[in-house]
PDB file of C-alpha atoms in Angstrom:
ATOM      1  CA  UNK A   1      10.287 -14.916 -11.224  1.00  0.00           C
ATOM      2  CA  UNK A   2       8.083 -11.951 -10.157  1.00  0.00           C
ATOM      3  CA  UNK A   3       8.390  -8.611  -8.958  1.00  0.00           C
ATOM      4  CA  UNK A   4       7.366  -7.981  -5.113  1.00  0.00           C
ATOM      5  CA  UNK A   5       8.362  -6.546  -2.127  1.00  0.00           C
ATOM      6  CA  UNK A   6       7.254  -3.981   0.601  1.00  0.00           C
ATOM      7  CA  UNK A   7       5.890  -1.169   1.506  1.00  0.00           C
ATOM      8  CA  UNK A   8       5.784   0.663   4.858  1.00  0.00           C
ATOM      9  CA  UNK A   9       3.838   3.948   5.538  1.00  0.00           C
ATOM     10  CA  UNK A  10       3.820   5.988   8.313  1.00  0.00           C
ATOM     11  CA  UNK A  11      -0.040   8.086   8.850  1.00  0.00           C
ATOM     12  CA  UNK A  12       0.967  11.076  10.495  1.00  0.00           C
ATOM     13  CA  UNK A  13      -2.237  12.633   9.831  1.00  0.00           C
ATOM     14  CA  UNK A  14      -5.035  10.047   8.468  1.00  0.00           C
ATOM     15  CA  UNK A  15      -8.903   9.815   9.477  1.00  0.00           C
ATOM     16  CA  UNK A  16      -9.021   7.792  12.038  1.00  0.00           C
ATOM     17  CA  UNK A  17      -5.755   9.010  13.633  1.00  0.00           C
ATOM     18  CA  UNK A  18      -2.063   8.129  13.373  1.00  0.00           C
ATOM     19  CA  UNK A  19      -1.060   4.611  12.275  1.00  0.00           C
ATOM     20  CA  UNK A  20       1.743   2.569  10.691  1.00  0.00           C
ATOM     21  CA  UNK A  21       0.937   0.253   8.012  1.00  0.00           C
ATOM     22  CA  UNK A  22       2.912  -2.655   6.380  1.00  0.00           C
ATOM     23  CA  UNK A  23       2.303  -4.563   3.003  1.00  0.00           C
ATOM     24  CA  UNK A  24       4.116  -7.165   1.711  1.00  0.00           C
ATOM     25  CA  UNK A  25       3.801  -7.213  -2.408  1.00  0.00           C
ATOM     26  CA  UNK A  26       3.210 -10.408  -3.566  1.00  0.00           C
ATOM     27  CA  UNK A  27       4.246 -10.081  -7.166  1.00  0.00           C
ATOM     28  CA  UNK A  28       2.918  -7.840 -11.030  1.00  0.00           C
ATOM     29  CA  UNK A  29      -0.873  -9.364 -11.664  1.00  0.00           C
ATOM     30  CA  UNK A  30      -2.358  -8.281 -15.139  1.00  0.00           C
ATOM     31  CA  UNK A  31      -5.926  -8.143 -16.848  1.00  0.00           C
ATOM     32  CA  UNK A  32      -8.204  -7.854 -13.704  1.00  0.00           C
ATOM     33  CA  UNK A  33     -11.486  -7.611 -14.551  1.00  0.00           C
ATOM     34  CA  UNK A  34     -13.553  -4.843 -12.197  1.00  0.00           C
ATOM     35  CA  UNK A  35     -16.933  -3.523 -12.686  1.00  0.00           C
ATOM     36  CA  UNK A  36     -17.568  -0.162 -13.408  1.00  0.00           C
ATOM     37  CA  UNK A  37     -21.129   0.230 -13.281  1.00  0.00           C
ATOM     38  CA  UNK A  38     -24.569  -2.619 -13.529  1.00  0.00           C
ATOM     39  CA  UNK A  39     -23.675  -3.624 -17.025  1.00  0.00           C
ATOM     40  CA  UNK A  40     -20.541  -2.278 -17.668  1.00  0.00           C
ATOM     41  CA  UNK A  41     -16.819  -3.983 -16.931  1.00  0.00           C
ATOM     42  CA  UNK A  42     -13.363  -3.335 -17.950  1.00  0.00           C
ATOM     43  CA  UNK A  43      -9.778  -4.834 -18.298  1.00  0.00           C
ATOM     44  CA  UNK A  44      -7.031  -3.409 -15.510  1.00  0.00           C
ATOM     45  CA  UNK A  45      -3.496  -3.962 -17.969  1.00  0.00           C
ATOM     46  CA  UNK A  46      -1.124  -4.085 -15.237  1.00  0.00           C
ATOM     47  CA  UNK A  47      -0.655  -3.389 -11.463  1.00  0.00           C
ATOM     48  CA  UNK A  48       0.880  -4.920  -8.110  1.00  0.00           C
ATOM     49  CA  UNK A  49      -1.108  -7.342  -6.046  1.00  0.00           C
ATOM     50  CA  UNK A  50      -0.519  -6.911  -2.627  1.00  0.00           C
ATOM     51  CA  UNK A  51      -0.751 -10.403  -0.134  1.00  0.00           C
ATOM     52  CA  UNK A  52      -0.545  -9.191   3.513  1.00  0.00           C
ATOM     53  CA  UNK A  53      -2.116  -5.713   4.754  1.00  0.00           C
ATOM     54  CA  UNK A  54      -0.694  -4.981   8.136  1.00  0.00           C
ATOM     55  CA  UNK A  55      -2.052  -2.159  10.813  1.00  0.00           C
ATOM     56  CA  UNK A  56      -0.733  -1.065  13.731  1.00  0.00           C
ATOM     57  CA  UNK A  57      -4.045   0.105  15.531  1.00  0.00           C
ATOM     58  CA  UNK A  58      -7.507  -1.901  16.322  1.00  0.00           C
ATOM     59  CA  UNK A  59      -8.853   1.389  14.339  1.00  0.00           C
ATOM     60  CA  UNK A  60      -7.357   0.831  11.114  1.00  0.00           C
ATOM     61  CA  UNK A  61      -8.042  -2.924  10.805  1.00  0.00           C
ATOM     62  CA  UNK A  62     -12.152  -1.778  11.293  1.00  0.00           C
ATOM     63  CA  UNK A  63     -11.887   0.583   8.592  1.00  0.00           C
ATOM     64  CA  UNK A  64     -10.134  -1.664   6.149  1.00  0.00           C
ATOM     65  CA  UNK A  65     -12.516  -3.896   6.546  1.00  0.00           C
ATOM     66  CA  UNK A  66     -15.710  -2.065   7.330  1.00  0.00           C
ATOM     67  CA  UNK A  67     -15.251   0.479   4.571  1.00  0.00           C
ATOM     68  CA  UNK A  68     -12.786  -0.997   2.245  1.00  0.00           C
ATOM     69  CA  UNK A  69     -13.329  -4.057   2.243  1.00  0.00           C
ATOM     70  CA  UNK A  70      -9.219  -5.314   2.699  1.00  0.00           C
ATOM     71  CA  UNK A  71      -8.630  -8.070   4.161  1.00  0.00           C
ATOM     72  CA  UNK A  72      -6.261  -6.201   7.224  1.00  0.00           C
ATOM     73  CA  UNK A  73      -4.650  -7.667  10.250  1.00  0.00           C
ATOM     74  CA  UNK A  74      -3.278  -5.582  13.470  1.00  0.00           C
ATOM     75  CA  UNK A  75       0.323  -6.323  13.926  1.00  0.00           C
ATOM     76  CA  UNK A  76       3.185  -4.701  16.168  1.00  0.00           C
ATOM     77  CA  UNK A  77       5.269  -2.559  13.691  1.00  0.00           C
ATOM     78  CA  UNK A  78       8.145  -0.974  15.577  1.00  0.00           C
ATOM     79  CA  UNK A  79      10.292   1.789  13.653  1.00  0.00           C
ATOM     80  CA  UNK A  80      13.923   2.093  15.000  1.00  0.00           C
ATOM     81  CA  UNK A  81      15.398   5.513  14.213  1.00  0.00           C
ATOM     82  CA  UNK A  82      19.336   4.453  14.656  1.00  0.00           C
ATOM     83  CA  UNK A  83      20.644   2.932  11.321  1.00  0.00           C
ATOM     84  CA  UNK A  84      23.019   3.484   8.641  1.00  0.00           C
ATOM     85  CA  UNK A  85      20.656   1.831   6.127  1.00  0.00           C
ATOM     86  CA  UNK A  86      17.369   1.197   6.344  1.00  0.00           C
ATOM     87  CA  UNK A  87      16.929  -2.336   7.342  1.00  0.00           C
ATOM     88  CA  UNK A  88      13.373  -4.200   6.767  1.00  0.00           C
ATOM     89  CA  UNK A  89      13.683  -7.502   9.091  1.00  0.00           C
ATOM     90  CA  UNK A  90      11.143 -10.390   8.400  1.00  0.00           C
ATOM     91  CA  UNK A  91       7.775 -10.605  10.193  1.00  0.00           C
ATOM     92  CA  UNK A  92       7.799 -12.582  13.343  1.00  0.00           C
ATOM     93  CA  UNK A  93       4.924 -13.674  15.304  1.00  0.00           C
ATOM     94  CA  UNK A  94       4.405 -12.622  19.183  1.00  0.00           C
ATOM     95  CA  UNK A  95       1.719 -13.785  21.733  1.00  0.00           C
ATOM     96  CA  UNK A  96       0.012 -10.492  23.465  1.00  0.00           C
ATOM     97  CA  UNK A  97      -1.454 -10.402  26.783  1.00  0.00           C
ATOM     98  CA  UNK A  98      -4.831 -11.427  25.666  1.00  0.00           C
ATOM     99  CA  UNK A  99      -3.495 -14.899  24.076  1.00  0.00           C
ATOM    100  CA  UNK A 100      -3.675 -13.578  20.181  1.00  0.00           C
ATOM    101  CA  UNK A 101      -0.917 -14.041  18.100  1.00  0.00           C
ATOM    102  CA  UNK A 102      -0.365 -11.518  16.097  1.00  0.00           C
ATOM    103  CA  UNK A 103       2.782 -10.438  13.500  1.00  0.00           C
ATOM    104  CA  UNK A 104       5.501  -8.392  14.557  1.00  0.00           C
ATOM    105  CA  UNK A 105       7.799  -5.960  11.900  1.00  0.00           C
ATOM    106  CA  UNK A 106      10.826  -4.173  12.692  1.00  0.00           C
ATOM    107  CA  UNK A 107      12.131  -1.524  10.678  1.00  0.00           C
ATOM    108  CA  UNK A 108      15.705  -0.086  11.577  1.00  0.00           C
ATOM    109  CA  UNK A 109      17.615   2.730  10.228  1.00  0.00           C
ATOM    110  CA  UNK A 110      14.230   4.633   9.971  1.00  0.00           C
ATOM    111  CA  UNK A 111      15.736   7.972  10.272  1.00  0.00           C
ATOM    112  CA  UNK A 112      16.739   7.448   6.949  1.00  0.00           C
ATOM    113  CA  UNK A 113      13.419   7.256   5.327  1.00  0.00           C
ATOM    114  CA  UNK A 114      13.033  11.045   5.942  1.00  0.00           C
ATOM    115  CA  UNK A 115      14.025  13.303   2.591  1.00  0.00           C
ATOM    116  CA  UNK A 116      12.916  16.536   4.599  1.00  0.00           C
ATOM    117  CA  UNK A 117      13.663  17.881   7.767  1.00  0.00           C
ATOM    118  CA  UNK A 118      11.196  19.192  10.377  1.00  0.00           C
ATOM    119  CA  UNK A 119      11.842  22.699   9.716  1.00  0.00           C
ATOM    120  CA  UNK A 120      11.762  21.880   5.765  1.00  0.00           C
ATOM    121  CA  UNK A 121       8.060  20.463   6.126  1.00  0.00           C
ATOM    122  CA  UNK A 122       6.641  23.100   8.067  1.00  0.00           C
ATOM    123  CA  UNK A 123       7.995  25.283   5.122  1.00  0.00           C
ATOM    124  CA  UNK A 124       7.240  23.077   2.308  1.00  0.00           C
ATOM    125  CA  UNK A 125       3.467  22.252   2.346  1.00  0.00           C
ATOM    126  CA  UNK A 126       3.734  22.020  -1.451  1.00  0.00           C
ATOM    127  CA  UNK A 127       3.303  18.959  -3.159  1.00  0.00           C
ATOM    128  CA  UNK A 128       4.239  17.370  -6.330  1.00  0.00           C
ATOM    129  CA  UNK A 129       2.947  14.225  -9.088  1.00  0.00           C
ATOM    130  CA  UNK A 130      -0.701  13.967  -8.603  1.00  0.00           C
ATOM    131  CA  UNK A 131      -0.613  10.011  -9.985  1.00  0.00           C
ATOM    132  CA  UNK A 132      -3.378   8.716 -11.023  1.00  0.00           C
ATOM    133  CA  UNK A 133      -3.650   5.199 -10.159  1.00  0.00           C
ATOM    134  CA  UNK A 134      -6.597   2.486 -10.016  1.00  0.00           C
ATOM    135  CA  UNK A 135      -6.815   0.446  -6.820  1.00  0.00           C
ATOM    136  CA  UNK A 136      -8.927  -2.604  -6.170  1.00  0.00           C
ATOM    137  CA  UNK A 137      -9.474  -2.888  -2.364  1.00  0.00           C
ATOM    138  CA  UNK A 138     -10.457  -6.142  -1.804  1.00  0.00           C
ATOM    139  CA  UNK A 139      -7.312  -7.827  -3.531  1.00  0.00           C
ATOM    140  CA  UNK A 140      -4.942  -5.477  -2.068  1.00  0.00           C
ATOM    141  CA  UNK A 141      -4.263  -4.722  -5.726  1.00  0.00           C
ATOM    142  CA  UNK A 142      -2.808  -1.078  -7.214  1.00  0.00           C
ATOM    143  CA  UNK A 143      -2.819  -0.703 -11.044  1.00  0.00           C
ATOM    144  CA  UNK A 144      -1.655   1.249 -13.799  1.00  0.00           C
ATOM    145  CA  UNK A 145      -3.998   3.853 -15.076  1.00  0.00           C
ATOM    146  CA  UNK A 146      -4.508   1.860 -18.199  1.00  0.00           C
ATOM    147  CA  UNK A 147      -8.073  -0.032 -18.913  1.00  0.00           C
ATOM    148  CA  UNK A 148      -9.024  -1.828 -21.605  1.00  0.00           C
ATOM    149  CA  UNK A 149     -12.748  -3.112 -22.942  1.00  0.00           C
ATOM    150  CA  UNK A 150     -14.413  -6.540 -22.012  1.00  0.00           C
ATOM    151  CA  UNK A 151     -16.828  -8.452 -23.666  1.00  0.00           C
ATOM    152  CA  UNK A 152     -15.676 -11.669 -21.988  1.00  0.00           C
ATOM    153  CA  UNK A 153     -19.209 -13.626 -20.674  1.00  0.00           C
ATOM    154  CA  UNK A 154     -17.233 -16.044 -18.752  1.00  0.00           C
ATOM    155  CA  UNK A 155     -17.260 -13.802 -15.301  1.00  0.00           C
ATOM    156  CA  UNK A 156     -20.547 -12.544 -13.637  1.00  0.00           C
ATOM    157  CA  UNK A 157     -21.205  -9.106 -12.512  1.00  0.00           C
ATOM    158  CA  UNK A 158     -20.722 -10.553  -8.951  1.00  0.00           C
ATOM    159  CA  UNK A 159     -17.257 -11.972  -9.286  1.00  0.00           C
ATOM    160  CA  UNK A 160     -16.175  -8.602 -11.146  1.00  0.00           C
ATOM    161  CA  UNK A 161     -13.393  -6.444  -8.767  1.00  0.00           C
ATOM    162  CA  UNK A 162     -14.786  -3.216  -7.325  1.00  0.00           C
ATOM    163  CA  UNK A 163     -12.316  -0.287  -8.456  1.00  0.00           C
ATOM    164  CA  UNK A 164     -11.342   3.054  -7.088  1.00  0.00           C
ATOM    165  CA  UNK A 165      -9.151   5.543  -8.543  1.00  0.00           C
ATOM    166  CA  UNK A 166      -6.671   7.106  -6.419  1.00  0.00           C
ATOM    167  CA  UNK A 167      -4.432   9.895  -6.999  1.00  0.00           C
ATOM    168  CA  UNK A 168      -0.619  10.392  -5.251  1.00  0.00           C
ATOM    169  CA  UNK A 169       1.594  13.501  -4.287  1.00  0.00           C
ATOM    170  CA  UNK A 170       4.733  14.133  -2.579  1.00  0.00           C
ATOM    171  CA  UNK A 171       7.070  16.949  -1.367  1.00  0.00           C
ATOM    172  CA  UNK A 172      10.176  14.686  -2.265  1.00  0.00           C
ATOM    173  CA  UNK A 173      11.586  11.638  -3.122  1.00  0.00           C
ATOM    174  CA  UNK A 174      14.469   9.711  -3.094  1.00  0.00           C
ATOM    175  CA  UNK A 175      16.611   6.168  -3.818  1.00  0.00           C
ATOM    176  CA  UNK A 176      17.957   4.830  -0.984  1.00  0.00           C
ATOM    177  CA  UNK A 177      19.994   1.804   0.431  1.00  0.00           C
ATOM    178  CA  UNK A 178      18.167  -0.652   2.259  1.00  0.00           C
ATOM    179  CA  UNK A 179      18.536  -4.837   3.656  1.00  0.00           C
ATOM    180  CA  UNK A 180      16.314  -6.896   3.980  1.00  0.00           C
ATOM    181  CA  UNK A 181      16.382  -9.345   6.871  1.00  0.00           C
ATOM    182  CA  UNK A 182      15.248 -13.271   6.441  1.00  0.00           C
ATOM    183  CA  UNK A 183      14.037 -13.253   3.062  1.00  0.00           C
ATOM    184  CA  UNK A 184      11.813 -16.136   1.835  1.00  0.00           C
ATOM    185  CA  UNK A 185      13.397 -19.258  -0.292  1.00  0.00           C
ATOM    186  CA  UNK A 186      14.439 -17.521  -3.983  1.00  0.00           C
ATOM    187  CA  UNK A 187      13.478 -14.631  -2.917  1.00  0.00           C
ATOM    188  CA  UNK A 188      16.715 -11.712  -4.345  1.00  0.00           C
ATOM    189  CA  UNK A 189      16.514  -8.341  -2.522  1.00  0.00           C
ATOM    190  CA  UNK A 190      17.963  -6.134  -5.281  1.00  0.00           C
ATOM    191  CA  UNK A 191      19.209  -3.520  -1.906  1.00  0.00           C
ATOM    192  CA  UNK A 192      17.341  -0.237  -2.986  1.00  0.00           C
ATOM    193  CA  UNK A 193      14.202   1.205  -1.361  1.00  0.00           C
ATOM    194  CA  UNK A 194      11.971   4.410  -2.802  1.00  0.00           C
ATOM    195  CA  UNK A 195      12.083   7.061  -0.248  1.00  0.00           C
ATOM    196  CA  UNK A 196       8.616   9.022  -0.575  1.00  0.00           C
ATOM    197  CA  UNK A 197       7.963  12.048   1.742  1.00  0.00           C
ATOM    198  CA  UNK A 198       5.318  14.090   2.508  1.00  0.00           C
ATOM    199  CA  UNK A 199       2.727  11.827   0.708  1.00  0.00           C
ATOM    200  CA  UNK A 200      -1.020  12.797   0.267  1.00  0.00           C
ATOM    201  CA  UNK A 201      -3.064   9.765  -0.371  1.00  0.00           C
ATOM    202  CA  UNK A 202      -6.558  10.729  -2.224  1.00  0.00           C
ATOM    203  CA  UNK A 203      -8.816   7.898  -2.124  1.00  0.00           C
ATOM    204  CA  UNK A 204     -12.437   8.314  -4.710  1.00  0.00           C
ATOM    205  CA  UNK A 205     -15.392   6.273  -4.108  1.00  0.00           C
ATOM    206  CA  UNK A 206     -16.168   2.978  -6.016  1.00  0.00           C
ATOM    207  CA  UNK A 207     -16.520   3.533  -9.930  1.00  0.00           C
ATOM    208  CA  UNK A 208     -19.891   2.744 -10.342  1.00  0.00           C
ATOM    209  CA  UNK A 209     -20.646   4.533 -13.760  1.00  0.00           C
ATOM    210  CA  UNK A 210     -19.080   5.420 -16.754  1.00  0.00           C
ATOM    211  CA  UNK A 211     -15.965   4.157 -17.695  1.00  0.00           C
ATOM    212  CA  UNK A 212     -12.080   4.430 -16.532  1.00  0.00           C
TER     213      UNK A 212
END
């Protein structure tokens, strides 16, 4: 067994515009190996390997791709607001006007993925946490802020991860109730969702010197 899941964000504000985003978390990875400079290379301990990267916007996929370099796919992701729970049903595929098939998500009992009210967030710009965290793009991969030396020879300085660090803040959060609709064979929701408000995302370039 592994730990995985999914997470759903919702861009309000972002740089190429407002978008919804959907990731489905394949499982806990350990001991990637990124670069951190022309000679230089380190052990990640732990982190979260992400399988599917889903966008709602033709935007968002470019940018993934173009600067990122993640592996992103355009999907329909509808939020429903009505709900007593939030409900997270399984990924279907549709067939848009142009031919494409593309994946479709459907999130219900949104409403409930709110901590603060409207009024509360225009008053409450402040935010809290400031997580560091390492992220490696191009596996859809987010670590613990934990690296460790390498002086393994067996990987080149081409097949070595590229790494960011990232840093996370929020106005509030909360555990919530939530279903999850059509799970895969073995898969065992455990019925609880992290309800994260507010966020700021802050994304650094590629480590390309030093150390982590």
């Amino acid at each position: 067994y592994s730990l995985g899941g999914s997470v759903v964000l919702e861009y309000d504000v972002s740089p190429v515009g407002p978008y919804r985003e959907y990731v489905t978390m394949g499982g806990v990875v350990g001991l990637g190996q990124v670069s951190v400079g022309e000679t230089n290379k380190r052990f990640l301990g732990v982190g979260q390997w992400g399988t599917d990267l889903y966008v709602s916007t033709q935007v968002a996929e470019d940018v993934c791709k173009q600067v990122w370099g993640v592996p992103a796919q355009v999907a329909n992701i509808d939020f429903e607001e009505d709900g007593s729970v939030i409900q997270d049903g399984s990924g279907s595929e549709v067939v848009g006007r142009s031919g494409i098939t593309k994946k479709s998500f459907k999130l219900s009992g949104w409403d409930n993925a709110r901590v603060l009210s409207t009024e509360e967030l225009q008053q409450q710009t402040k935010r809290f946490g400031n997580i560091p965290i390492f992220w490696t793009p191009t596996i859809k991969a987010l670590w613990a802020p934990i690296s460790l030396p390498n002086f393994s020879n067996k990987v080149t300085q081409e097949e070595l991860l590229p790494v960011h660090k990232l840093r996370l803040s929020a106005s509030a959060l909360r555990l919530k109730q939530c279903k999850r609709i059509g799970q895969s064979e073995g898969e065992i929701p455990i019925g609880l969702t992290l309800v994260v408000d507010n966020v700021l995302i802050e994304i650094g370039e590629q480590v390309n010197s030093g150390s982590l």
